[in-house]
Every structure is written in structure tokens, then in C-alpha cells.
Tab-separated table of C-alpha atoms and ligand atoms in Angstrom:
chain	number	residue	atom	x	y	z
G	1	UNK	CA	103.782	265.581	206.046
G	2	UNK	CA	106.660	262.975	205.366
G	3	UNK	CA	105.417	259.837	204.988
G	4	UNK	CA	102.251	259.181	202.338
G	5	UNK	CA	100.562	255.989	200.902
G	6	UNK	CA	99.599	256.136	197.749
G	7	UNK	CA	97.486	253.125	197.045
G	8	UNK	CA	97.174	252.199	193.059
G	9	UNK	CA	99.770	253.819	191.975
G	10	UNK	CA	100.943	251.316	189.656
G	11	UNK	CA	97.102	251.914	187.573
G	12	UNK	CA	96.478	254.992	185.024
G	13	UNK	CA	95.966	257.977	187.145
G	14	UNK	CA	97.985	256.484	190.358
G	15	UNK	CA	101.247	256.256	188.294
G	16	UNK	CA	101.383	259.887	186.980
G	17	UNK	CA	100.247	261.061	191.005
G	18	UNK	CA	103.058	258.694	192.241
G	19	UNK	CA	105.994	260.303	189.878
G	20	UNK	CA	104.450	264.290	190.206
G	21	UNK	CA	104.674	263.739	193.811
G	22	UNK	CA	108.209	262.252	193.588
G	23	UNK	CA	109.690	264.582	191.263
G	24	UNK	CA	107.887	267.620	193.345
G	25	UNK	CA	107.937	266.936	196.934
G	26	UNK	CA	111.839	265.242	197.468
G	27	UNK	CA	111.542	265.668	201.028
G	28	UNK	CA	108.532	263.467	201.210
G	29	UNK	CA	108.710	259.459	200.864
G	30	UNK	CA	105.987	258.084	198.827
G	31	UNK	CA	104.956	254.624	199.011
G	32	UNK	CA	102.823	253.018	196.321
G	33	UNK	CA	100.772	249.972	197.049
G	34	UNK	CA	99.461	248.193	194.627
G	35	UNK	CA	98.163	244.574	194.282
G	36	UNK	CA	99.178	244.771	190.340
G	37	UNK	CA	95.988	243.267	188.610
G	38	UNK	CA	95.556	243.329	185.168
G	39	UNK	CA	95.279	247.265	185.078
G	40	UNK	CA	98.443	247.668	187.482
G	41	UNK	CA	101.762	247.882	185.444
G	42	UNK	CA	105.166	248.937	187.161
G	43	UNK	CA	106.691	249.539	183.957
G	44	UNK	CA	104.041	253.071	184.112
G	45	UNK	CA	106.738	253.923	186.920
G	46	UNK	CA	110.031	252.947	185.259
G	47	UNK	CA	111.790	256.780	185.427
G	48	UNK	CA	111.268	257.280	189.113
G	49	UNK	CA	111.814	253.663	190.931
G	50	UNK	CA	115.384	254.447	191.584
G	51	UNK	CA	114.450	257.620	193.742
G	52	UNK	CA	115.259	257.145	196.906
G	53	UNK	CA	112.031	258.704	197.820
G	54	UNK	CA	110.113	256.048	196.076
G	55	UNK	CA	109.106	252.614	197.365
G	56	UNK	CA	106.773	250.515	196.472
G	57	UNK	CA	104.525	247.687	198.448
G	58	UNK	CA	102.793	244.660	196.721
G	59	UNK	CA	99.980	244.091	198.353
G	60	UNK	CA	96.185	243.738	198.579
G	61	UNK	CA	94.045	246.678	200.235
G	62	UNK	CA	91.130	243.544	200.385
G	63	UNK	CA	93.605	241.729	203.006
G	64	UNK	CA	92.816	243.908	206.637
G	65	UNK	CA	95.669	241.865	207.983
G	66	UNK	CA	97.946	242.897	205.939
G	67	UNK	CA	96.884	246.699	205.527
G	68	UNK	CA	96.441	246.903	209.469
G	69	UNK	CA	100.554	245.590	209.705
G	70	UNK	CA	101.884	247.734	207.327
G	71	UNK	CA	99.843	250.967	208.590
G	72	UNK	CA	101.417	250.161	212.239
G	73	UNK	CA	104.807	249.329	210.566
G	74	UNK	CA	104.993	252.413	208.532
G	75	UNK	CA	102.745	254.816	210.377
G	76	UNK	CA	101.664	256.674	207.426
G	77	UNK	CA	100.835	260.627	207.877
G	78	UNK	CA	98.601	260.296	204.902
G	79	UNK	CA	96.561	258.465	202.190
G	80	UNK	CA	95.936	259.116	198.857
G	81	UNK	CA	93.798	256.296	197.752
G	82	UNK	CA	92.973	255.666	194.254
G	83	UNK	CA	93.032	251.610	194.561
G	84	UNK	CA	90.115	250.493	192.939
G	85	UNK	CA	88.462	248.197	190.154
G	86	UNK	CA	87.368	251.009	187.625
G	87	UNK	CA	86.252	249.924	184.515
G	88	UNK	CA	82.362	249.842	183.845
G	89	UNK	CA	81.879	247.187	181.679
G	90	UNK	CA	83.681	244.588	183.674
G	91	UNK	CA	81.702	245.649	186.741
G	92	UNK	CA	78.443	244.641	184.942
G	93	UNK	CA	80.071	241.385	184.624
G	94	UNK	CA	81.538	240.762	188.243
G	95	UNK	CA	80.065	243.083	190.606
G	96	UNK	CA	82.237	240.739	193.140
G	97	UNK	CA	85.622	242.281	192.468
G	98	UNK	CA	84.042	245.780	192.721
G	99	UNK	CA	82.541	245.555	196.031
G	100	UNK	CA	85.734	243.440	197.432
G	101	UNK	CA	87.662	246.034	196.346
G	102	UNK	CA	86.202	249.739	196.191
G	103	UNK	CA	84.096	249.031	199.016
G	104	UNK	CA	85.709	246.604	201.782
G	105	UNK	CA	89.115	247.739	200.142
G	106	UNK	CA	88.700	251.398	201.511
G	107	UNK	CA	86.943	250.428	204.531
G	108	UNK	CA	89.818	248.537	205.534
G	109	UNK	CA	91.990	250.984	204.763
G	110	UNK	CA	89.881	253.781	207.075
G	111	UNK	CA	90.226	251.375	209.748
G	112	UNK	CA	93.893	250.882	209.547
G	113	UNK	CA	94.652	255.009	209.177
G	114	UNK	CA	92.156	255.614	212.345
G	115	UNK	CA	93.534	252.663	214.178
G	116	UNK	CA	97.189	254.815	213.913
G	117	UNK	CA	96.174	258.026	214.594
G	118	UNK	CA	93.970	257.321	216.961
G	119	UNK	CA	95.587	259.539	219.641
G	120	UNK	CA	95.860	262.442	217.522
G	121	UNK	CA	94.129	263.182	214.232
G	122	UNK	CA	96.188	266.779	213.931
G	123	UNK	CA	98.304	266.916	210.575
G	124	UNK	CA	96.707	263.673	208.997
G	125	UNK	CA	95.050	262.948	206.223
G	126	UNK	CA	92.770	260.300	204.112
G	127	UNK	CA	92.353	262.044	200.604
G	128	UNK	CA	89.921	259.653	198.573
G	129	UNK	CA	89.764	259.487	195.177
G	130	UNK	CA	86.613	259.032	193.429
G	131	UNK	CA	84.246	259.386	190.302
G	132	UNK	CA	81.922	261.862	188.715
G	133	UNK	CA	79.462	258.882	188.041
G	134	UNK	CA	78.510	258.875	191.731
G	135	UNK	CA	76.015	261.488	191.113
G	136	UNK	CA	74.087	259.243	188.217
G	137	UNK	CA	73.201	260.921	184.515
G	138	UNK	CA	72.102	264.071	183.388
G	139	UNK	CA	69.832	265.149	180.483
G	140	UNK	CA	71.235	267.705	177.476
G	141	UNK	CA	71.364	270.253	180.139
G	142	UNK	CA	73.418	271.190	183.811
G	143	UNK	CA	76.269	269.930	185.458
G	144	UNK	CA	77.028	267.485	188.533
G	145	UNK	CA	77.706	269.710	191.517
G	146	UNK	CA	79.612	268.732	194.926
G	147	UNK	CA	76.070	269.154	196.228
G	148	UNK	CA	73.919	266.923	193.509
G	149	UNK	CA	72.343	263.953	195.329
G	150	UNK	CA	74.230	260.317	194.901
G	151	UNK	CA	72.541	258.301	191.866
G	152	UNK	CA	74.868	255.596	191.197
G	153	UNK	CA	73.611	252.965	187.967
G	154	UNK	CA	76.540	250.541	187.561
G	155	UNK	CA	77.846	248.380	189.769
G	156	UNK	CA	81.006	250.264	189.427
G	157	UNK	CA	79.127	253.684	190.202
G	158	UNK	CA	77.282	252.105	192.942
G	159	UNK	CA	80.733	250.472	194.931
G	160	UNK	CA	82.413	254.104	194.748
G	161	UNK	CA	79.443	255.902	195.888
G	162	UNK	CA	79.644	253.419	198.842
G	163	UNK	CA	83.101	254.076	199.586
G	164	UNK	CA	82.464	257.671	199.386
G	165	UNK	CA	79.787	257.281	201.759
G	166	UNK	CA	81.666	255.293	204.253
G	167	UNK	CA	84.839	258.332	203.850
G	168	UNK	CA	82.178	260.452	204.825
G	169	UNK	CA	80.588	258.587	207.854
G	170	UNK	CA	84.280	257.916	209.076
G	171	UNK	CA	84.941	261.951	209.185
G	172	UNK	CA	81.273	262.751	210.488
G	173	UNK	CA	81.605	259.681	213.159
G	174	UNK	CA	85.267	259.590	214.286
G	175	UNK	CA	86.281	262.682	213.168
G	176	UNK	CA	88.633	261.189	210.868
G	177	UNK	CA	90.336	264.073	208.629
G	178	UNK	CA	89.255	263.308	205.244
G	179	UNK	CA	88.897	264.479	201.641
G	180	UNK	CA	87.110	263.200	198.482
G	181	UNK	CA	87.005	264.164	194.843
G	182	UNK	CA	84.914	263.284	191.987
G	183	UNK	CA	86.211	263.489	188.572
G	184	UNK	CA	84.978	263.240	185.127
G	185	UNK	CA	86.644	261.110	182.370
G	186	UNK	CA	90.474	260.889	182.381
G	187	UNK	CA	92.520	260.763	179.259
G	188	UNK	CA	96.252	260.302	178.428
G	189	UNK	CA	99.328	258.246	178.282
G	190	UNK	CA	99.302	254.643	180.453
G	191	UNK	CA	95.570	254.137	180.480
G	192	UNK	CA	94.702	250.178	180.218
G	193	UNK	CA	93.349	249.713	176.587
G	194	UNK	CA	89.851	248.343	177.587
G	195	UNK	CA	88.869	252.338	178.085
G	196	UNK	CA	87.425	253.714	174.895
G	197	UNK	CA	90.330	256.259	173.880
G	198	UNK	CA	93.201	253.556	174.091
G	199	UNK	CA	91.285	250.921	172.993
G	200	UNK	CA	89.949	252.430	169.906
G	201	UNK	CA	93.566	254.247	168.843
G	202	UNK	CA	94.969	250.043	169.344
G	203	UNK	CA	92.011	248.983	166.780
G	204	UNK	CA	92.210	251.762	164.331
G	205	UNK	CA	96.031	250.838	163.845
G	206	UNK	CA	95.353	247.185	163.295
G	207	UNK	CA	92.021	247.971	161.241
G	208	UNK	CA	90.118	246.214	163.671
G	209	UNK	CA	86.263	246.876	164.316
G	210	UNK	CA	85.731	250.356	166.642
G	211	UNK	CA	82.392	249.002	168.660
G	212	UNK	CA	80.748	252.136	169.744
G	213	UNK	CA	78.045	251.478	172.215
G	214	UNK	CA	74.076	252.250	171.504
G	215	UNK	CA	73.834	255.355	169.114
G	216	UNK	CA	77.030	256.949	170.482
G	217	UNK	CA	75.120	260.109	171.566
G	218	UNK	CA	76.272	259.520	175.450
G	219	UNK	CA	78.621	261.983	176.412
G	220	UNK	CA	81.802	262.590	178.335
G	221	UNK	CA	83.781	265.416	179.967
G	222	UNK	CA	87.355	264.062	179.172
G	223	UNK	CA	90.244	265.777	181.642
G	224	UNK	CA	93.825	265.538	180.630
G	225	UNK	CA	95.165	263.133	183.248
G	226	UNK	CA	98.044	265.310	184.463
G	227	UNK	CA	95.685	267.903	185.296
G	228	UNK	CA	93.775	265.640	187.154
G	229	UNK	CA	97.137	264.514	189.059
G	230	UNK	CA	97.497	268.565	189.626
G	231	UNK	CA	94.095	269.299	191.292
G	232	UNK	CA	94.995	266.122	193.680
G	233	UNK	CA	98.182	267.971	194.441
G	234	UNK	CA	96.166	270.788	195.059
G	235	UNK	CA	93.608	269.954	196.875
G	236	UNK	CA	95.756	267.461	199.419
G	237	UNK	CA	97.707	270.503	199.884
G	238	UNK	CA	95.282	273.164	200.729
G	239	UNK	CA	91.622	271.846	201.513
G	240	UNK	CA	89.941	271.624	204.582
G	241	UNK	CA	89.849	268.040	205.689
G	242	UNK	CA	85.519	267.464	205.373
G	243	UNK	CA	85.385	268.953	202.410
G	244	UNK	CA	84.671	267.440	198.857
G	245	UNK	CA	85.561	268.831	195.275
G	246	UNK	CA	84.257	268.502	191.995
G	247	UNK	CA	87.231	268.115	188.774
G	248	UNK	CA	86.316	267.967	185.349
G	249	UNK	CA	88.104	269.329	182.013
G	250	UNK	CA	84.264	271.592	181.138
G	251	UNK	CA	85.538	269.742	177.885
G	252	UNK	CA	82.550	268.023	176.842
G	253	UNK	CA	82.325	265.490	173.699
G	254	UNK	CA	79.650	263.000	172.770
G	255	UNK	CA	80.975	259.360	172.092
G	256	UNK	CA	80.843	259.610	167.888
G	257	UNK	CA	82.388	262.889	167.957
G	258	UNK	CA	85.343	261.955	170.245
G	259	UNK	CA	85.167	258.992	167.843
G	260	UNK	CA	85.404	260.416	164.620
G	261	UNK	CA	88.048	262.667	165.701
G	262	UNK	CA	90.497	260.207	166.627
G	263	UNK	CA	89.996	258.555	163.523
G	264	UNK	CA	90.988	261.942	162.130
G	265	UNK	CA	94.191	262.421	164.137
G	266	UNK	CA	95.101	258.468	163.914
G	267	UNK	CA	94.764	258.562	160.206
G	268	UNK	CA	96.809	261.425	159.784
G	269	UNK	CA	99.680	260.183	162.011
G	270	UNK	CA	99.517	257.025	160.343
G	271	UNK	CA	99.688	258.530	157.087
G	272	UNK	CA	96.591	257.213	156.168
G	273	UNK	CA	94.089	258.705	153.437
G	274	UNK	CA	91.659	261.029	155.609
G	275	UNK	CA	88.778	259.295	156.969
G	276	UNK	CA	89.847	255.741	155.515
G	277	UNK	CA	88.870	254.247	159.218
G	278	UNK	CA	85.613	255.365	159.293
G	279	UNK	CA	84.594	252.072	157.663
G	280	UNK	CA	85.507	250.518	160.897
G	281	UNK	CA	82.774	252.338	163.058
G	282	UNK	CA	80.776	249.488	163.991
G	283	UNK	CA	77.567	250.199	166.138
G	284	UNK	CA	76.631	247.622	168.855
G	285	UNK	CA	74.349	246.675	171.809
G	286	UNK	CA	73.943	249.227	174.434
G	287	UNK	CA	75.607	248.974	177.618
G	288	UNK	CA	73.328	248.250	180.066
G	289	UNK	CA	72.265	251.133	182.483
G	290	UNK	CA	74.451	253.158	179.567
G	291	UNK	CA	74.658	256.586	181.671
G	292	UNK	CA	73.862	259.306	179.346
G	293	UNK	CA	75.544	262.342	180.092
G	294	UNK	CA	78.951	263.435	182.609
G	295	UNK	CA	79.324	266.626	182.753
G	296	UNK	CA	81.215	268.688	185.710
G	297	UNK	CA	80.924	272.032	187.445
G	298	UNK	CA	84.209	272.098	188.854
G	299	UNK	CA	83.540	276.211	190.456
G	300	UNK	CA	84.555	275.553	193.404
G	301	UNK	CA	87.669	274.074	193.094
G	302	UNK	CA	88.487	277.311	190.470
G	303	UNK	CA	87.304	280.013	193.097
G	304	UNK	CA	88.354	278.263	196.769
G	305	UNK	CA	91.650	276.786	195.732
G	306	UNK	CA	92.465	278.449	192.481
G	307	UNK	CA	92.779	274.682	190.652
G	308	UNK	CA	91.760	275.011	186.382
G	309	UNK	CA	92.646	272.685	183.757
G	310	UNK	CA	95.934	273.560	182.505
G	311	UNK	CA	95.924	270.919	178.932
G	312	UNK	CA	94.402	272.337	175.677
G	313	UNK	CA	92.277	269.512	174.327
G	314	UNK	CA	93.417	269.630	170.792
G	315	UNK	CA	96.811	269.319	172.553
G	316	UNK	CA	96.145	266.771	174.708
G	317	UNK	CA	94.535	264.266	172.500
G	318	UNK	CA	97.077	264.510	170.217
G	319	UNK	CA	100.006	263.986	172.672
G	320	UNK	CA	98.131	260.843	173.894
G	321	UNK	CA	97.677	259.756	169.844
G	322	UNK	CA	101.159	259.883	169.808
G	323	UNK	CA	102.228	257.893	172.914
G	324	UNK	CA	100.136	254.502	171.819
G	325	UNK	CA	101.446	255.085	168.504
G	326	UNK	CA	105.105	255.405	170.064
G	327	UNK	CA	104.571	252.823	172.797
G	328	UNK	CA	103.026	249.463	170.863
G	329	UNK	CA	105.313	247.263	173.039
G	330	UNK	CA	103.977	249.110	176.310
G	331	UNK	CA	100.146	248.141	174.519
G	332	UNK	CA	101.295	244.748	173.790
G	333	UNK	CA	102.714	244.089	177.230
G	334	UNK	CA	99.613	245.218	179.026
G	335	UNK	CA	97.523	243.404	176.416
G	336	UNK	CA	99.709	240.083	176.607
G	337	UNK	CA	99.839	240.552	180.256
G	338	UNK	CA	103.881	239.832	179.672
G	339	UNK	CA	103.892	242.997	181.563
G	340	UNK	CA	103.852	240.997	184.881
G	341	UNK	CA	107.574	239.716	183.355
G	342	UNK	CA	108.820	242.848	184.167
G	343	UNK	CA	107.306	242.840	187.996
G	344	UNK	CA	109.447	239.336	188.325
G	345	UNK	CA	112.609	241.701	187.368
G	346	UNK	CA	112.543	244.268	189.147
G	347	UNK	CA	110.951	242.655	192.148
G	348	UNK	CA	110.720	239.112	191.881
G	349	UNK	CA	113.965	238.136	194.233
G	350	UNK	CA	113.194	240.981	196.607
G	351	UNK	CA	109.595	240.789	197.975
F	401	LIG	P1	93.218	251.694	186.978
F	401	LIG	O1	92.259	250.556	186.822
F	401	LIG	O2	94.065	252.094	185.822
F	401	LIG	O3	94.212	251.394	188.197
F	401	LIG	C1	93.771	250.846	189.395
F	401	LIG	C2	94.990	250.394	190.176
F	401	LIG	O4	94.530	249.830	191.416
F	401	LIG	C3	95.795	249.297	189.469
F	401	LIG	O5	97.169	249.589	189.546
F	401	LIG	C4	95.461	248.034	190.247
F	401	LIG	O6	96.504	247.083	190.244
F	401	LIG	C5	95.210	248.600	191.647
F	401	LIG	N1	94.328	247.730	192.429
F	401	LIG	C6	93.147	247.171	192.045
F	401	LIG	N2	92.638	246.405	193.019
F	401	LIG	C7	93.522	246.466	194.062
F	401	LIG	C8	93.538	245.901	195.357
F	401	LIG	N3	92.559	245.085	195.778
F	401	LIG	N4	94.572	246.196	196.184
F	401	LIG	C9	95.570	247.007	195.765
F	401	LIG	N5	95.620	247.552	194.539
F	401	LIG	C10	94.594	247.304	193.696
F	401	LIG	O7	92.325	252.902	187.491
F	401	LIG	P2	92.456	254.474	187.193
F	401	LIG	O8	91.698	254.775	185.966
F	401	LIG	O9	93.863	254.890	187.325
F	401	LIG	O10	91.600	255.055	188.418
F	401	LIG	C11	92.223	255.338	189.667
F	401	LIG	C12	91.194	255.875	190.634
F	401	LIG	O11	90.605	257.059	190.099
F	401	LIG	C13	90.030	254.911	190.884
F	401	LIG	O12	89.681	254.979	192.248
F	401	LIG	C14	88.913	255.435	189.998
F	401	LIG	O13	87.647	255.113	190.549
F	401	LIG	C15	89.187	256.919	190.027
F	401	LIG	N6	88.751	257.674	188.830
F	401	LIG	C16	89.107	257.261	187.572
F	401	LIG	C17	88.712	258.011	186.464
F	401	LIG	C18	89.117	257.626	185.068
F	401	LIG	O14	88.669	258.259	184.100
F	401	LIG	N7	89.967	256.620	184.853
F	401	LIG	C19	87.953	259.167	186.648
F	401	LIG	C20	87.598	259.551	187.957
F	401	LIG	C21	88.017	258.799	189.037
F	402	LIG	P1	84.762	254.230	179.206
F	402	LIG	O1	86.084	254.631	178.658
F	402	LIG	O2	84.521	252.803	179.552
F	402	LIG	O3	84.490	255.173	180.466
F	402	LIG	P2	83.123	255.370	181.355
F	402	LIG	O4	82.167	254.302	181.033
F	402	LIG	O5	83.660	255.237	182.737
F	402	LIG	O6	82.633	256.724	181.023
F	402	LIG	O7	83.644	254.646	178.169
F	402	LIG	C1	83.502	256.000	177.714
F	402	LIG	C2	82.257	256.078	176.853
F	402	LIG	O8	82.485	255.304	175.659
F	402	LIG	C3	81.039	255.473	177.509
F	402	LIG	O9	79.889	256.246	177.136
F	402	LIG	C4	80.938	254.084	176.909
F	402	LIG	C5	81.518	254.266	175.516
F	402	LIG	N1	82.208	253.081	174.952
F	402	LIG	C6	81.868	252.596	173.681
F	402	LIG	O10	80.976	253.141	172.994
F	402	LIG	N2	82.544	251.503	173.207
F	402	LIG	C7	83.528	250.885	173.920
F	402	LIG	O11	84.090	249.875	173.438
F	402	LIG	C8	83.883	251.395	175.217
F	402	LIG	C9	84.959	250.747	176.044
F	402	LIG	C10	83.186	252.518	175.680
């Protein structure tokens, strides 16, 4: 495989997938397209977009007219597609976006890669990435499996358990060659600080109130986000198109915990007395349909394709401390939105 669209690249998880597969795979060309809203930044991308493997597209997966030209244009020999509106809270708030987006967005996108390799599937691929919160909550105990029933509760949930199904139905009807994972929380460098870990690192440095949601007894399983770029690699590499694959970090921490313990490692790195943040715990309104519990059994992808999380916690949360504390102007860009200065730079005369 040469040629591969990777759409979102410019987001969290898209722009470390975009520069592994750069670095790794030379003889490939990577394209990234990316409509660059508020949680698209180029700057994530700033070490590889001189490669000459790398290119990137502006452009809106929404717009079938556009995606269907650029498909017969470039004739892709695969998709990784991690386009999508992703945060919960602003889902609850304008369900719109999400359905535009996760839903038509990957429909058109189906239609534009079966449109092109229409006369021969062989060697082609749509890998879709998606969510652990497809498959609903769970009580204190057991895990989401790759076989748990679809229980969607936000409109977030809900619009990637729709694109999943429609992956799905496009393999099952067409025989498109698909894949699809569903992973559990990511965490790390370049995440948009409206997610809890970057947002509440920004407000302990600047004292500012940590609002933690209901009782804070919901919990995550939080995956480094370069291992998550690794099982991709992984899995686009070596599974059989059909199949589906659980990822998740078996690194599970309820809210206050994962709370508290920031507020440990912040303080110390700030030099702070120990535990002077914990003032600025503030609890506040549920979210509503607030799912309880994530938690993933990720055996499969361990015992068919050998995949496990490679990042230490302890490790990992501290490296990711460190990079907001190290990057403010990268958090005040993205916060400021001055980031989209730096799209007119680089781009602005050329597209
Ligand atoms: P993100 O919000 O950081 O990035 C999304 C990217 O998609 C941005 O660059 C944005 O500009 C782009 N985009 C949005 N709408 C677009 C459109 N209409 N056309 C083209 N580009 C568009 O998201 P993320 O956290 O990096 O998540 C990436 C993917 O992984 C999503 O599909 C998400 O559902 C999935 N996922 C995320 C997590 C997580 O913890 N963040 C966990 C599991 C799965
Ligand atoms: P989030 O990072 O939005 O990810 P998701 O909802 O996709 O799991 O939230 C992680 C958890 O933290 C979730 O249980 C909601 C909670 N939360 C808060 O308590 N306060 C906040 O301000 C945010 C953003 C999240």
C-alpha cells in the first residue's frame, strides 16, 4: 500500500498516527485531511510537514463533492479515518455537528473509497476509527467486549455507533474491505483542553476552579495515546479486513482519583506545597446521560495480533504533566484560537 488518507490528522490522536506513519513507513505517502475546526491544529504536525512523504488536504469530509473529486484524483489505496466531532459535552449541546460529521461524514467517505475501487477491492482498505462508548456503561464489574451489544447514551456515542454500523453494512453489503476499533480514553500531549486531563492541568496552573462532574465516581480506562497510534499501526497492518478490535490501557481510574493525582504531580512540578490545589476541586451538575463506567477487554487484540500497551501509567501521566507545563503558548494558541494564524502561514498563499 502506497497511497493512504488519513482523515483528522491535524486533531489529538490523528496527529501522532499521521507523524508514526511518516517517520515509519517512508515509502508510503500519507495525506492528512482535515477541515481544521476548533480541535484541528497544524502546528500538532510542525516536525514532519517538510517530509516529502507528507501532504496535507484542507477540506471537509461533510462536502461529498469534494471527497468524491479528491478520492478519483488521488485514488487512495486506503483510509484511516479518525475525522470526527468527539467531545461529549458539546454533543449534548449540538447534536447537529455530530451527526453532519461522524455520521454523513463517513458515509460519504465509504461512498467515495467504493466508488474507486469498485473494480477490484483486493489490497484496499477502510480502517475506521471509533470509541469504546459505543457499547453504553457498565456497573462496578466486566469489561466491553468486541462482541457486547451497541448501547450508545450521548449524542456523541450514538453518531459513532452509527458510523460503525454503516462501516459494517458497507463490508457485509458491498463487500467493502473494512476495519473498526473501539478505544477507551486517550491521554497525552496535543489533546484540545476541553478534555478533562488538559483542561484541568490548564486550571490548576492558573488556580482556576477544577469542575468535576456529579460525585466523580464515573470511571475511565485512560490509554497512552501513542499506544493507541501503535495498535492502529498494528491492526491496519495485519487484520483481516471484517474484523473489529477492542484497545484499552486495562488502566482503570475513577474521575476524583485521576483528579487528585494530577493535582499531586502538578503541584509538585510547579513547586507548589503538596495538595495546595485541592481547594480548587469544585463539584458540579452531572452531565446528563453521565456514562458510568469504560472499561476494555482488549484479549483479542493481545492474543490474535500480539498488540499490548507499551506506556507505564505513572510514566505517562507525568510526561503529559510536563508537555502543558512546557507548551503554555501551544495551550494558549488552541485556547485563543490564534492557532488558525499559523494555518494562514504555512498554507494561506498555497491552497
Ligand atoms: P479531535 O477532536 O482532537 O480531532 C478531530 C479532528 O477531526 C480535528 O483535527 C478536526 O479538525 C477534524 N475534523 C472535524 N470535523 C471534520 C470534518 N467535517 N471534516 C474534516 N475534518 C474534520 O479528536 P481525537 O480525540 O483525536 O479523536 C480522533 C478519533 O478517535 C475520533 O474519531 C474519535 O471518535 C476517536 N476516539 C477518540 C478517543 C479519545 O479519547 N480522544 C478515544 C477513542 C476513539
Ligand atoms: P472527557 O475527557 O470529556 O471524556 P469522555 O466523556 O469521552 O469519557 O471526560 C472524562 C471524564 O471526566 C468523564 O467521566 C466526564 C468527566 N469530566 C468532569 O468531571 N469534568 C469536566 O470538566 C470534564 C471535561 C469531564
Amino acid at each position: 500500500m502506497k497511497k493512504i488518507l488519513i482523515t483528522g490528522g491535524a486533531g489529538f490522536i490523528g496527529s501522532h498516527l499521521v507523524r508514526l506513519f511518516v517517520n515509519k513507513y517512508t515509502d508510503y505517502q500519507i495525506y492528512n485531511l482535515d477541515k481544521l475546526t476548533y480541535a484541528g491544529n497544524l502546528e500538532n504536525l510542525s516536525d514532519v510537514e517538510k517530509k516529502s512523504n507528507y501532504h496535507f488536504v484542507k477540506g471537509d469530509i461533510v462536502d461529498a463533492g469534494f471527497i468524491n473529486e479528491l478520492f478519483a484524483e488521488q485514488r487512495f489505496d486506503a483510509v484511516i479515518h479518525l475525522a470526527a466531532e468527539s467531545h461529549v459535552d458539546r454533543s449534548i449541546t449540538n447534536p447537529m455537528e455530530f451527526i453532519f460529521t461522524n455520521v454523513v461524514g463517513t458515509v460519504n467517505l465509504l461512498n467515495a473509497a467504493k466508488e474507486t475501487w469498485k473494480d477490484d477491492f483486493t489490497g484496499k482498505l477502510f480502517y475506521h476509527v471509533s470509541t469504546d462508548e459505543v457499547y453504553g456503561t457498565l456497573g462496578d464489574n466486566g469489561s466491553f467486549k468486541e462482541t457486547t451489544p451497541y448501547s450508545p447514551h450521548s449524542p456523541y456515542s450514538a453518531s459513532k455507533a452509527s458510523s460503525d454500523h454503516f462501516v459494517r453494512a458497507y463490508h457485509d453489503t458491498y463487500g467493502l474491505p473494512t476495519l473498526i476499533s473501539n478505544c477507551s480514553n486517550n491521554y497525552g500531549p496535543n489533546q484540545f483542553p476541553e478534555k478533562l486531563i488538559p483542561l484541568f492541568i490548564n486550571n490548576i496552573k492558573h488556580k482556576k476552579k477544577l469542575p468535576v462532574y456529579g460525585k466523580g465516581i464515573n470511571v475511565r480506562d485512560w490509554l497512552y495515546v501513542e499506544d493507541h497510534a501503535a495498535a492502529i499501526d498494528t491492526i491496519f497492518h495485519n487484520a483481516k479486513p471484517g474484523q473489529t478490535y477492542n484497545i484499552g490501557g486495562n488502566n482503570e481510574w475513577k474521575n476524583i482519583d485521576l483528579i487528585k493525582k494530577l493535582i499531586e504531580i502538578v503541584d509538585r512540578k510547579l513547586g507548589r506545597p503538596a495538595g495546595e490545589s485541592l481547594e480548587l476541586i469544585t463539584y458540579v451538575t452531572d452531565r446528563a446521560g453521565h456514562d458510568l463506567r469504560y472499561a476494555i477487554d482488549a484479549t483479542k487484540l493481545k492474543t490474535e495480533l500480539g498488540w499490548e500497551p507499551k506506556v507505564k501509567f505513572t510514566e505517562g501521566f507525568e510526561t503529559t504533566v510536563e508537555w502543558y507545563l512546557a507548551n503554555e503558548k501551544w495551550l494558549d494558541n488552541v485556547t485563543s484560537g490564534s492557532y488558525m494564524d499559523y494555518y494562514q502561514k504555512m498554507y494561506g498563499n498555497r491552497l
